[in-house]
Tab-separated table of N, CA and C in Angstrom:
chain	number	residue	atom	x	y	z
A	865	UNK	N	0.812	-1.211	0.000
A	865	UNK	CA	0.000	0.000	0.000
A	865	UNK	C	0.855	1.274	0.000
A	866	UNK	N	2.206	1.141	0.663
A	866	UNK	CA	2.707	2.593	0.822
A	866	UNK	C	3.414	2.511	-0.459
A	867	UNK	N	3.994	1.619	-1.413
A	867	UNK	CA	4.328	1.776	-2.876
A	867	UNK	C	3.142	2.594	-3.454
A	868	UNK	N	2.068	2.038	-3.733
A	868	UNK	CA	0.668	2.809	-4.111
A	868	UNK	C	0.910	4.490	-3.866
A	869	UNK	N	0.949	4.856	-2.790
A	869	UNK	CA	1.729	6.176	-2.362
A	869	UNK	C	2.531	6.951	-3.239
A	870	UNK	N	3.442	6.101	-3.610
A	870	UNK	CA	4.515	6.787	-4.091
A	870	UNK	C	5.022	6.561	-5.359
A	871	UNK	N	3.999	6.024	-5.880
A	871	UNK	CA	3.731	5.642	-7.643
A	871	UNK	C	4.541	6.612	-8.828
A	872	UNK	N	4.045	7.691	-8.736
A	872	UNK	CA	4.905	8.926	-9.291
A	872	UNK	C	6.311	8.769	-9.269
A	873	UNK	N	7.020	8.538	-7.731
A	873	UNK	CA	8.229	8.246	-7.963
A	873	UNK	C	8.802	7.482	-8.154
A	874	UNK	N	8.394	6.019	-8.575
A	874	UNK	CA	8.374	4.416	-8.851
A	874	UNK	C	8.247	4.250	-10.175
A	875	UNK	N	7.235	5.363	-10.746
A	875	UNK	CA	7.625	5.394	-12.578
A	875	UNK	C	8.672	6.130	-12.745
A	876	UNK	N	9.045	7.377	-11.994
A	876	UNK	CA	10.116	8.014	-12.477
A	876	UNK	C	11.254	7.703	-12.552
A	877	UNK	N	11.621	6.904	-11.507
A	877	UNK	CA	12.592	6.462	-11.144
A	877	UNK	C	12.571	5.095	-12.153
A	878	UNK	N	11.906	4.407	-12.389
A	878	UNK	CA	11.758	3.384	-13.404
A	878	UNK	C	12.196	3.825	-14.773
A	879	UNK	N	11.781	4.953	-15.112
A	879	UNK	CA	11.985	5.604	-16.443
A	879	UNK	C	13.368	5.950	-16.430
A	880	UNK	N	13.971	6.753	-15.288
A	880	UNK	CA	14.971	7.232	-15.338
A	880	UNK	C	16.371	5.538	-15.363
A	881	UNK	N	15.634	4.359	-14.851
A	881	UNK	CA	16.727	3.232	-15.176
A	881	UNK	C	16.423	2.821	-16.793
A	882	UNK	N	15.323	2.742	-16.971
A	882	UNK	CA	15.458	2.593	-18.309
A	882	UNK	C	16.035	3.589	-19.362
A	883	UNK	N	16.117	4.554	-18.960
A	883	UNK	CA	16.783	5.385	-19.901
A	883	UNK	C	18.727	5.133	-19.718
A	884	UNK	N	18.505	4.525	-18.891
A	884	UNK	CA	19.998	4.623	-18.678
A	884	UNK	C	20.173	3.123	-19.463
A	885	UNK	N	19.757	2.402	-19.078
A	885	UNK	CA	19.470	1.235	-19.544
A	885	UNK	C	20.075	1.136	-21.261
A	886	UNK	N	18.594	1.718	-22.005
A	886	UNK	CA	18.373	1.662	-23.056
A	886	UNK	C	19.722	2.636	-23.821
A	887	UNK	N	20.431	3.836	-23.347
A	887	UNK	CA	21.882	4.336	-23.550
A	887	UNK	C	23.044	3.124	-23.424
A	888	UNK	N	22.631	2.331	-22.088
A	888	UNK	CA	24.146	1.623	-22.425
A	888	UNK	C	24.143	0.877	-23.501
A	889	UNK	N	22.926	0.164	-23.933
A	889	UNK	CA	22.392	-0.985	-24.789
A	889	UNK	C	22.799	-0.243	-25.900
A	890	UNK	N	22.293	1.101	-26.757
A	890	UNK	CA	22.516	2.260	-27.832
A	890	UNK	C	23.731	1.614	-27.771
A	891	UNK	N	24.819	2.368	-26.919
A	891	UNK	CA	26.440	2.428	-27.216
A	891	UNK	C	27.092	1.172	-27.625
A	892	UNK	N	26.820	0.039	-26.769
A	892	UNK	CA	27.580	-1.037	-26.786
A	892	UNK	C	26.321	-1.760	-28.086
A	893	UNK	N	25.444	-1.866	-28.740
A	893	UNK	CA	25.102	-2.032	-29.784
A	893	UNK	C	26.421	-1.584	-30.999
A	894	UNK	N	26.657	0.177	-30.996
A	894	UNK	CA	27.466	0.516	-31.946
A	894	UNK	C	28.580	0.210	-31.947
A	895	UNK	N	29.345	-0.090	-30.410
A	895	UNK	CA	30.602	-0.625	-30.885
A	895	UNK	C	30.591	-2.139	-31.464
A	896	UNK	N	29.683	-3.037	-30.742
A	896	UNK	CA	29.848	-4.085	-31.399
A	896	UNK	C	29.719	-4.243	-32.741
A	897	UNK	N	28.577	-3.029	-33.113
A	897	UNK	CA	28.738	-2.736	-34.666
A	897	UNK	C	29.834	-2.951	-35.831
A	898	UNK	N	30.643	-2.068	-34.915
A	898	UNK	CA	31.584	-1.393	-35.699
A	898	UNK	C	32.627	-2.949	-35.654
A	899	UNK	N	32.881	-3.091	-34.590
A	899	UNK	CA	33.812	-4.620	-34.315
A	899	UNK	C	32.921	-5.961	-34.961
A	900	UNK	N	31.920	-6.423	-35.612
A	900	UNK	CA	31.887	-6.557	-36.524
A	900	UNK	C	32.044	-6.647	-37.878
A	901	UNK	N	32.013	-4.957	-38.209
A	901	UNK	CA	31.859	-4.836	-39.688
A	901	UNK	C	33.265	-4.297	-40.090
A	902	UNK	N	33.800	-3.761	-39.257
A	902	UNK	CA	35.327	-3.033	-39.453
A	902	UNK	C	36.406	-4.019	-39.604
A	903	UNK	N	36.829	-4.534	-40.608
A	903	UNK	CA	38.003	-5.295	-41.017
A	903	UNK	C	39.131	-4.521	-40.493
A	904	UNK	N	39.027	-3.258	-40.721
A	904	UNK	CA	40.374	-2.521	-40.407
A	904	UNK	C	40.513	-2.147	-39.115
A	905	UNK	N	39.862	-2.492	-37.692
A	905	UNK	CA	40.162	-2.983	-36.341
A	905	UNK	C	40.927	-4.342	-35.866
A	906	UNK	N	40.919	-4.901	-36.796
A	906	UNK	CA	41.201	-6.219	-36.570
A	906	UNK	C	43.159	-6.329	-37.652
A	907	UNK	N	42.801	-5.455	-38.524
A	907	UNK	CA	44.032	-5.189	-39.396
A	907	UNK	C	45.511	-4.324	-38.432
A	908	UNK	N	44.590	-3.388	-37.857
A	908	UNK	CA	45.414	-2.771	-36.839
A	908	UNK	C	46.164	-3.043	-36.114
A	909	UNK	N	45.133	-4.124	-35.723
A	909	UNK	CA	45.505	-5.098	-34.322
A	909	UNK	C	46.968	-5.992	-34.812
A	910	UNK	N	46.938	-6.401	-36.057
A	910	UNK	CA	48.003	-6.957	-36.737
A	910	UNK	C	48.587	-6.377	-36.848
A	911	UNK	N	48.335	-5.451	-37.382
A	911	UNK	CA	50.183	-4.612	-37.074
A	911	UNK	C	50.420	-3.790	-36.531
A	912	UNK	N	49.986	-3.906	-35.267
A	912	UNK	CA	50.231	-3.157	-34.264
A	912	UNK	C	51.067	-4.374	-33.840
A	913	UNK	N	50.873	-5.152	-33.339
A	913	UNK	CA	51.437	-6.356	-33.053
A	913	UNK	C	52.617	-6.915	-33.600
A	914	UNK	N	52.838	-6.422	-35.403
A	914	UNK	CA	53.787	-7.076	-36.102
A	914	UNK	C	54.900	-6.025	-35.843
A	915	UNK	N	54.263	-4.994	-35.401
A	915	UNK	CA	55.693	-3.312	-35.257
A	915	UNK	C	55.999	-3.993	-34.091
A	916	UNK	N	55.004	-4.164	-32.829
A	916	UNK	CA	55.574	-4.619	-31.649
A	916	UNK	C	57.014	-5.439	-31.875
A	917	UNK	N	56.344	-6.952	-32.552
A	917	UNK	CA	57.313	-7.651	-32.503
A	917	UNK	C	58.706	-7.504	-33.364
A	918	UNK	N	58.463	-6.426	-34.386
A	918	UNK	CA	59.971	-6.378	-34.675
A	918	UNK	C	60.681	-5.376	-34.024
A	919	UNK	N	60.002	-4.303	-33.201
A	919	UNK	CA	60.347	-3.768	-32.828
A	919	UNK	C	61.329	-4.262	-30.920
A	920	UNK	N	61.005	-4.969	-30.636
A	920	UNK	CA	61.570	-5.803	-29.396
A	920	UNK	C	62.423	-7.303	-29.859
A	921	UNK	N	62.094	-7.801	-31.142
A	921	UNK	CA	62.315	-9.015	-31.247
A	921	UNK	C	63.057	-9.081	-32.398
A	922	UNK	N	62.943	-8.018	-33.126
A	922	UNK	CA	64.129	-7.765	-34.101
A	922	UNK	C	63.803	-8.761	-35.372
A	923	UNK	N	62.620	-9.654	-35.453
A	923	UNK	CA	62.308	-10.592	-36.481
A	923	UNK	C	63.125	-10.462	-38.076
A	924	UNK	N	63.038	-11.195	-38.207
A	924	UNK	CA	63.967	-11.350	-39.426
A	924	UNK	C	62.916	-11.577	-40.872
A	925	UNK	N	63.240	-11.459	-41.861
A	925	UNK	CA	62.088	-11.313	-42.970
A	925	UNK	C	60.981	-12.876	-42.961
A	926	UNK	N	61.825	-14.215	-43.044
A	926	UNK	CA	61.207	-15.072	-43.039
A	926	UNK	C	60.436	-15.158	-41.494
A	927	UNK	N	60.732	-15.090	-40.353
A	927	UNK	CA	60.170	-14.893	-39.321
A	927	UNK	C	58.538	-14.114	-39.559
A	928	UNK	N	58.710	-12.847	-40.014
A	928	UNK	CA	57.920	-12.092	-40.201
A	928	UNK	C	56.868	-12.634	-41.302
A	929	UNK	N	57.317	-13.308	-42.194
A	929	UNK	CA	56.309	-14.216	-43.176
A	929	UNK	C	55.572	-14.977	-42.361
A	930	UNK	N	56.692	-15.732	-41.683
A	930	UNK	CA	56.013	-17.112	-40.967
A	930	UNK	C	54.819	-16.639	-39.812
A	931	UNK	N	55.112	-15.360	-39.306
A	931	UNK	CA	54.649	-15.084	-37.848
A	931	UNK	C	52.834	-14.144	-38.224
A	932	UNK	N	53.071	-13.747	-39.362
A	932	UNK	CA	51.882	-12.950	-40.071
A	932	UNK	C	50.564	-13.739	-40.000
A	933	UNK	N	50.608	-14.649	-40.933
A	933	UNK	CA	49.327	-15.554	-41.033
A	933	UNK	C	48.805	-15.945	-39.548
A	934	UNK	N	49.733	-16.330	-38.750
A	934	UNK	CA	49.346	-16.360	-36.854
A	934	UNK	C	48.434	-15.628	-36.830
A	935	UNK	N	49.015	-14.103	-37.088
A	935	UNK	CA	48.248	-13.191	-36.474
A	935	UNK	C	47.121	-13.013	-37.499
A	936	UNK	N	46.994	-13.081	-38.475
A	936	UNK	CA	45.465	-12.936	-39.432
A	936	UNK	C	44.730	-13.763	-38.865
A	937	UNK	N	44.933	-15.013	-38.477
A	937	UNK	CA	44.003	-16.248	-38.266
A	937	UNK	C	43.940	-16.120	-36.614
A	938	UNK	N	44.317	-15.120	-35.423
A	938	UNK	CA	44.120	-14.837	-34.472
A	938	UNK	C	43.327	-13.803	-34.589
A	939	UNK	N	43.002	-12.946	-35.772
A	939	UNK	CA	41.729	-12.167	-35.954
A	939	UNK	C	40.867	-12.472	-36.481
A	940	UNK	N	41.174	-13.654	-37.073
A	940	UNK	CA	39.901	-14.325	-37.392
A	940	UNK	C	38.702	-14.958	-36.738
A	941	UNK	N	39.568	-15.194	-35.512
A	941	UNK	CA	39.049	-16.161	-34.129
A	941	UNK	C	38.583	-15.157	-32.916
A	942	UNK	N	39.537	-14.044	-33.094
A	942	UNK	CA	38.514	-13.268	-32.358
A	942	UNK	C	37.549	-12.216	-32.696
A	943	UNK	N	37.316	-12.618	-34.551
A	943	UNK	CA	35.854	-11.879	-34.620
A	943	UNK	C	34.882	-12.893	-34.720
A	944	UNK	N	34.910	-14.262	-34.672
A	944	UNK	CA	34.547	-15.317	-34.335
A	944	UNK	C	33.740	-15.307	-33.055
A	945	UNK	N	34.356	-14.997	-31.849
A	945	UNK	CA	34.035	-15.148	-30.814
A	945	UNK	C	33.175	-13.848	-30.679
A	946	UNK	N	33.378	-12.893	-31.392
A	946	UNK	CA	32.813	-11.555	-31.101
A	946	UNK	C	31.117	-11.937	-31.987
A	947	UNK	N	30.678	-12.331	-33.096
A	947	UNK	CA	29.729	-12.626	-33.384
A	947	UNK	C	29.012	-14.100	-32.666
A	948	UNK	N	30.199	-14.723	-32.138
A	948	UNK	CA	28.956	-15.792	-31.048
A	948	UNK	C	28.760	-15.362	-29.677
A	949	UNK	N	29.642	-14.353	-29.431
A	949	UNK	CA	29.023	-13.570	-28.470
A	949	UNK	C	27.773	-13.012	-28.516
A	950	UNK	N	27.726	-12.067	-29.630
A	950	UNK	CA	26.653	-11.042	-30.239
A	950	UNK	C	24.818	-12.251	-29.939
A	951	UNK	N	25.454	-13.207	-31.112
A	951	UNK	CA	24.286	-14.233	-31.021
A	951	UNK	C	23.851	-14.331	-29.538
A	952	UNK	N	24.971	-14.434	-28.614
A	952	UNK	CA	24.246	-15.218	-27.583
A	952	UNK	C	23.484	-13.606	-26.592
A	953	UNK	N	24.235	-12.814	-27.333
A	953	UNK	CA	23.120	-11.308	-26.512
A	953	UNK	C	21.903	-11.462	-26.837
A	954	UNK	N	21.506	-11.651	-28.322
A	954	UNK	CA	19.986	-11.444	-29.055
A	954	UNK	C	19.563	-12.818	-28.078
A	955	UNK	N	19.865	-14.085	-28.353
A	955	UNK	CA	19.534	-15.372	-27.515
A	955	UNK	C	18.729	-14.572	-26.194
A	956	UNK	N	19.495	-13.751	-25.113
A	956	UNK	CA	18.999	-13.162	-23.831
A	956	UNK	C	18.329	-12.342	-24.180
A	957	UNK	N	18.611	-11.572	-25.642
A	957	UNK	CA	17.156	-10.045	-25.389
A	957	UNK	C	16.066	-10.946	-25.893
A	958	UNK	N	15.735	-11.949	-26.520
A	958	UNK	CA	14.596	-12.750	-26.727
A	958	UNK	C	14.143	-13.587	-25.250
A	959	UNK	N	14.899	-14.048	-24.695
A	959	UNK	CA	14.432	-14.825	-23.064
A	959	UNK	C	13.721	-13.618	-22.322
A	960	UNK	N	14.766	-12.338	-22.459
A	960	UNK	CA	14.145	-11.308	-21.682
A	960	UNK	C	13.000	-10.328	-22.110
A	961	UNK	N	12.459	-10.291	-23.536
A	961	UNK	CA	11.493	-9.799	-23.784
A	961	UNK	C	10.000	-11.205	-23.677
A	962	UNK	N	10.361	-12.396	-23.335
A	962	UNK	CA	9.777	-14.030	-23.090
A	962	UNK	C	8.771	-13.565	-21.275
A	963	UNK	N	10.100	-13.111	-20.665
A	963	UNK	CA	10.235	-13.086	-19.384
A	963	UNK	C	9.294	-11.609	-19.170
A	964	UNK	N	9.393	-10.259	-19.811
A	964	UNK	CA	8.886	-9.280	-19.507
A	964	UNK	C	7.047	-9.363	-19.982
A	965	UNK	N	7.199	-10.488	-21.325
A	965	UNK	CA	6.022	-10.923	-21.428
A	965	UNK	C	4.421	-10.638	-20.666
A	966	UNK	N	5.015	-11.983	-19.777
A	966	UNK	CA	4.246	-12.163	-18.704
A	966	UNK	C	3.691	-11.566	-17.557
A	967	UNK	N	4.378	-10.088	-17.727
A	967	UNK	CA	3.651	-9.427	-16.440
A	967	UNK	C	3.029	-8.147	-17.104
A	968	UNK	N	2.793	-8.648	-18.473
A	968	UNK	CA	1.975	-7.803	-19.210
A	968	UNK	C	0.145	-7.882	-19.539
A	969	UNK	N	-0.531	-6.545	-19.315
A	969	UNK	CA	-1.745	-7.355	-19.890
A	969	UNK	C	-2.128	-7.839	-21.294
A	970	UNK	N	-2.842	-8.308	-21.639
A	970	UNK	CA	-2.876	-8.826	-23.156
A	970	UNK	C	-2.882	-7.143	-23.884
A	971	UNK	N	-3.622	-6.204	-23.632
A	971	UNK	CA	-3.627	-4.876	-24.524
A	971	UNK	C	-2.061	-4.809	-24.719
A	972	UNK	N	-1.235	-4.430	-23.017
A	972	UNK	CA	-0.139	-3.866	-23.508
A	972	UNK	C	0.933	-5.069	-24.069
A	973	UNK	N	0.672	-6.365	-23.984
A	973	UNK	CA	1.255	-7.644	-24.829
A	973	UNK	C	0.994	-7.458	-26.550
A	974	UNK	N	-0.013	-7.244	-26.733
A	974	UNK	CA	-0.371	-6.340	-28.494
A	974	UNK	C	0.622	-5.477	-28.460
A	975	UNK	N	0.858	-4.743	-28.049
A	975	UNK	CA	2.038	-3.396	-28.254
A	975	UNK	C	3.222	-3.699	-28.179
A	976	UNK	N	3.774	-4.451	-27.140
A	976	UNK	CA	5.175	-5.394	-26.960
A	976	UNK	C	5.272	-6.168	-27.969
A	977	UNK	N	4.431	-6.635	-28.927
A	977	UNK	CA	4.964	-7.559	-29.485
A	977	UNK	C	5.215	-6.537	-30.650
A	978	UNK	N	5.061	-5.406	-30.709
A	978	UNK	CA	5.177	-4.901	-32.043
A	978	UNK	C	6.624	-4.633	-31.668
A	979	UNK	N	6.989	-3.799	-30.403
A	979	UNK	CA	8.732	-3.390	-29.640
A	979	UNK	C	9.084	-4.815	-29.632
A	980	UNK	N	8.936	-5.697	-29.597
A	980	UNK	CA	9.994	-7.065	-29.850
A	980	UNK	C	10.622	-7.276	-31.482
A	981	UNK	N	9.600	-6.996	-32.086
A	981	UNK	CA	9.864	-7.951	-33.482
A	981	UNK	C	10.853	-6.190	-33.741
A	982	UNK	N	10.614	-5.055	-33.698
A	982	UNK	CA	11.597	-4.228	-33.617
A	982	UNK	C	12.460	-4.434	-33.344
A	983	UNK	N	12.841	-4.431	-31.709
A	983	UNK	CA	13.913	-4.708	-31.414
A	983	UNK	C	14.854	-5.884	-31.585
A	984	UNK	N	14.508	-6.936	-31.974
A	984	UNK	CA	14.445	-8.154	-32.792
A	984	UNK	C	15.320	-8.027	-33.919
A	985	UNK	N	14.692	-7.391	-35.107
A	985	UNK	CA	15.218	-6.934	-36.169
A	985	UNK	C	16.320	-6.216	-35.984
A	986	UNK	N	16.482	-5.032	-35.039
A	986	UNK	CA	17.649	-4.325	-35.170
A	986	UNK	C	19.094	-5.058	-34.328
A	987	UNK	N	18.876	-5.796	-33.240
A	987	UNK	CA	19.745	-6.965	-33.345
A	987	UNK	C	20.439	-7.704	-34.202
A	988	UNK	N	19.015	-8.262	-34.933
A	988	UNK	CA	19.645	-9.146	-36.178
A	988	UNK	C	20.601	-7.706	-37.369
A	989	UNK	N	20.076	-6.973	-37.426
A	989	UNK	CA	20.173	-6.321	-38.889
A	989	UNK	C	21.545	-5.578	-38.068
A	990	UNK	N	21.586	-5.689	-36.904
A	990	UNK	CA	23.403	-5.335	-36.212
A	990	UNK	C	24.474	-6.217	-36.401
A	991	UNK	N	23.687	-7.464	-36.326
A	991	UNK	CA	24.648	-8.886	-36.648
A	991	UNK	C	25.667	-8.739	-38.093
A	992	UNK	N	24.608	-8.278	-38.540
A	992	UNK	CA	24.932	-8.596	-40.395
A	992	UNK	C	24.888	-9.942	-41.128
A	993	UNK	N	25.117	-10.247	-42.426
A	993	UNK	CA	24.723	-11.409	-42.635
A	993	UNK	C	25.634	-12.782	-41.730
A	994	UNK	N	25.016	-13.783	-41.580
A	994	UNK	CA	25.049	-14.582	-40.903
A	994	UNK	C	26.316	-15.457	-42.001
A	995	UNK	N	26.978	-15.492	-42.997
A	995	UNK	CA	28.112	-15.811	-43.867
A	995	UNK	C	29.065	-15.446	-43.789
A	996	UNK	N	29.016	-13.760	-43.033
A	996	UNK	CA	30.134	-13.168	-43.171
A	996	UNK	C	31.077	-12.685	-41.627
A	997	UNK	N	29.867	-14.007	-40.545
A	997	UNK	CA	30.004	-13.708	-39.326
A	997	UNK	C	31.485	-14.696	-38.979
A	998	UNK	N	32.304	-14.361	-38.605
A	998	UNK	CA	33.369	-15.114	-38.097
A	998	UNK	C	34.189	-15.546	-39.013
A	999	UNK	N	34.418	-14.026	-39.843
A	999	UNK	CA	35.175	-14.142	-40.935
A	999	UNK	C	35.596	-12.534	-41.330
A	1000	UNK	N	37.189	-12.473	-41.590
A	1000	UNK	CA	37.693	-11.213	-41.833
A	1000	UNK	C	37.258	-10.804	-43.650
A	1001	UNK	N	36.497	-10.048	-44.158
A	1001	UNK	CA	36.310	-9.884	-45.196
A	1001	UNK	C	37.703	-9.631	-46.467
């Protein structure tokens, strides 16, 4: 009963986590974006790595042949892991729009289902195609 009371500040305060909420979700949507679709994050990463190592290790030309492909096929694996990651986020925003379901009435369940298949889509359509996932273009 004393929640009842204080309703006003129980949505506000509700609104005000979801807004924070729905910002972190925004941001870390775009970077994963970008770490996705950006070949040339993952290119960087290679030679940033290949200056490292000649730069401390003094590699020698065949070294540097041999030691290259390592590192392409270590970015390969970790944009690999970065799109079965991704999958397994959408996996939880589907359990958790499953889960928010239920404490809906059927009117506002009509309306949620229209914000699911939205939010749904822009997941997927963040993924990108599903061929080109766990693979340096």
């Amino acid at each position: 009963m004393k929640l009842l009371r204080h309703w006003k500040l129980v949505v506000g305060m509700t609104a005000i986590f979801g807004a924070g909420t729905l910002t972190g979700v925004v941001l870390t949507l775009q970077g994963v974006k970008r770490a996705l679709t950006e070949r040339s994050a993952l290119k960087r990463w290679g030679d940033a790595r290949m200056a490292e190592f000649q730069r401390r290790l003094e590699l020698t030309p065949e070294q540097r042949k041999e030691i290259r492909p390592i590192l392409d096929k270590a970015g390969t694996r970790f944009r690999g892991i970065v799109a079965d990651a991704f999958e397994e986020t959408l996996t939880q925003v589907e359990i958790t729009h499953g889960e928010i379901a239920t404490h809906l009435t059927p009117e506002q369940n009509a309306e949620f289902e229209k914000i699911k298949q939205d939010a749904v889509r822009r997941w997927r359509d963040l993924s990108g195609p599903k061929e080109t996932q766990g693979t340096i273009p």
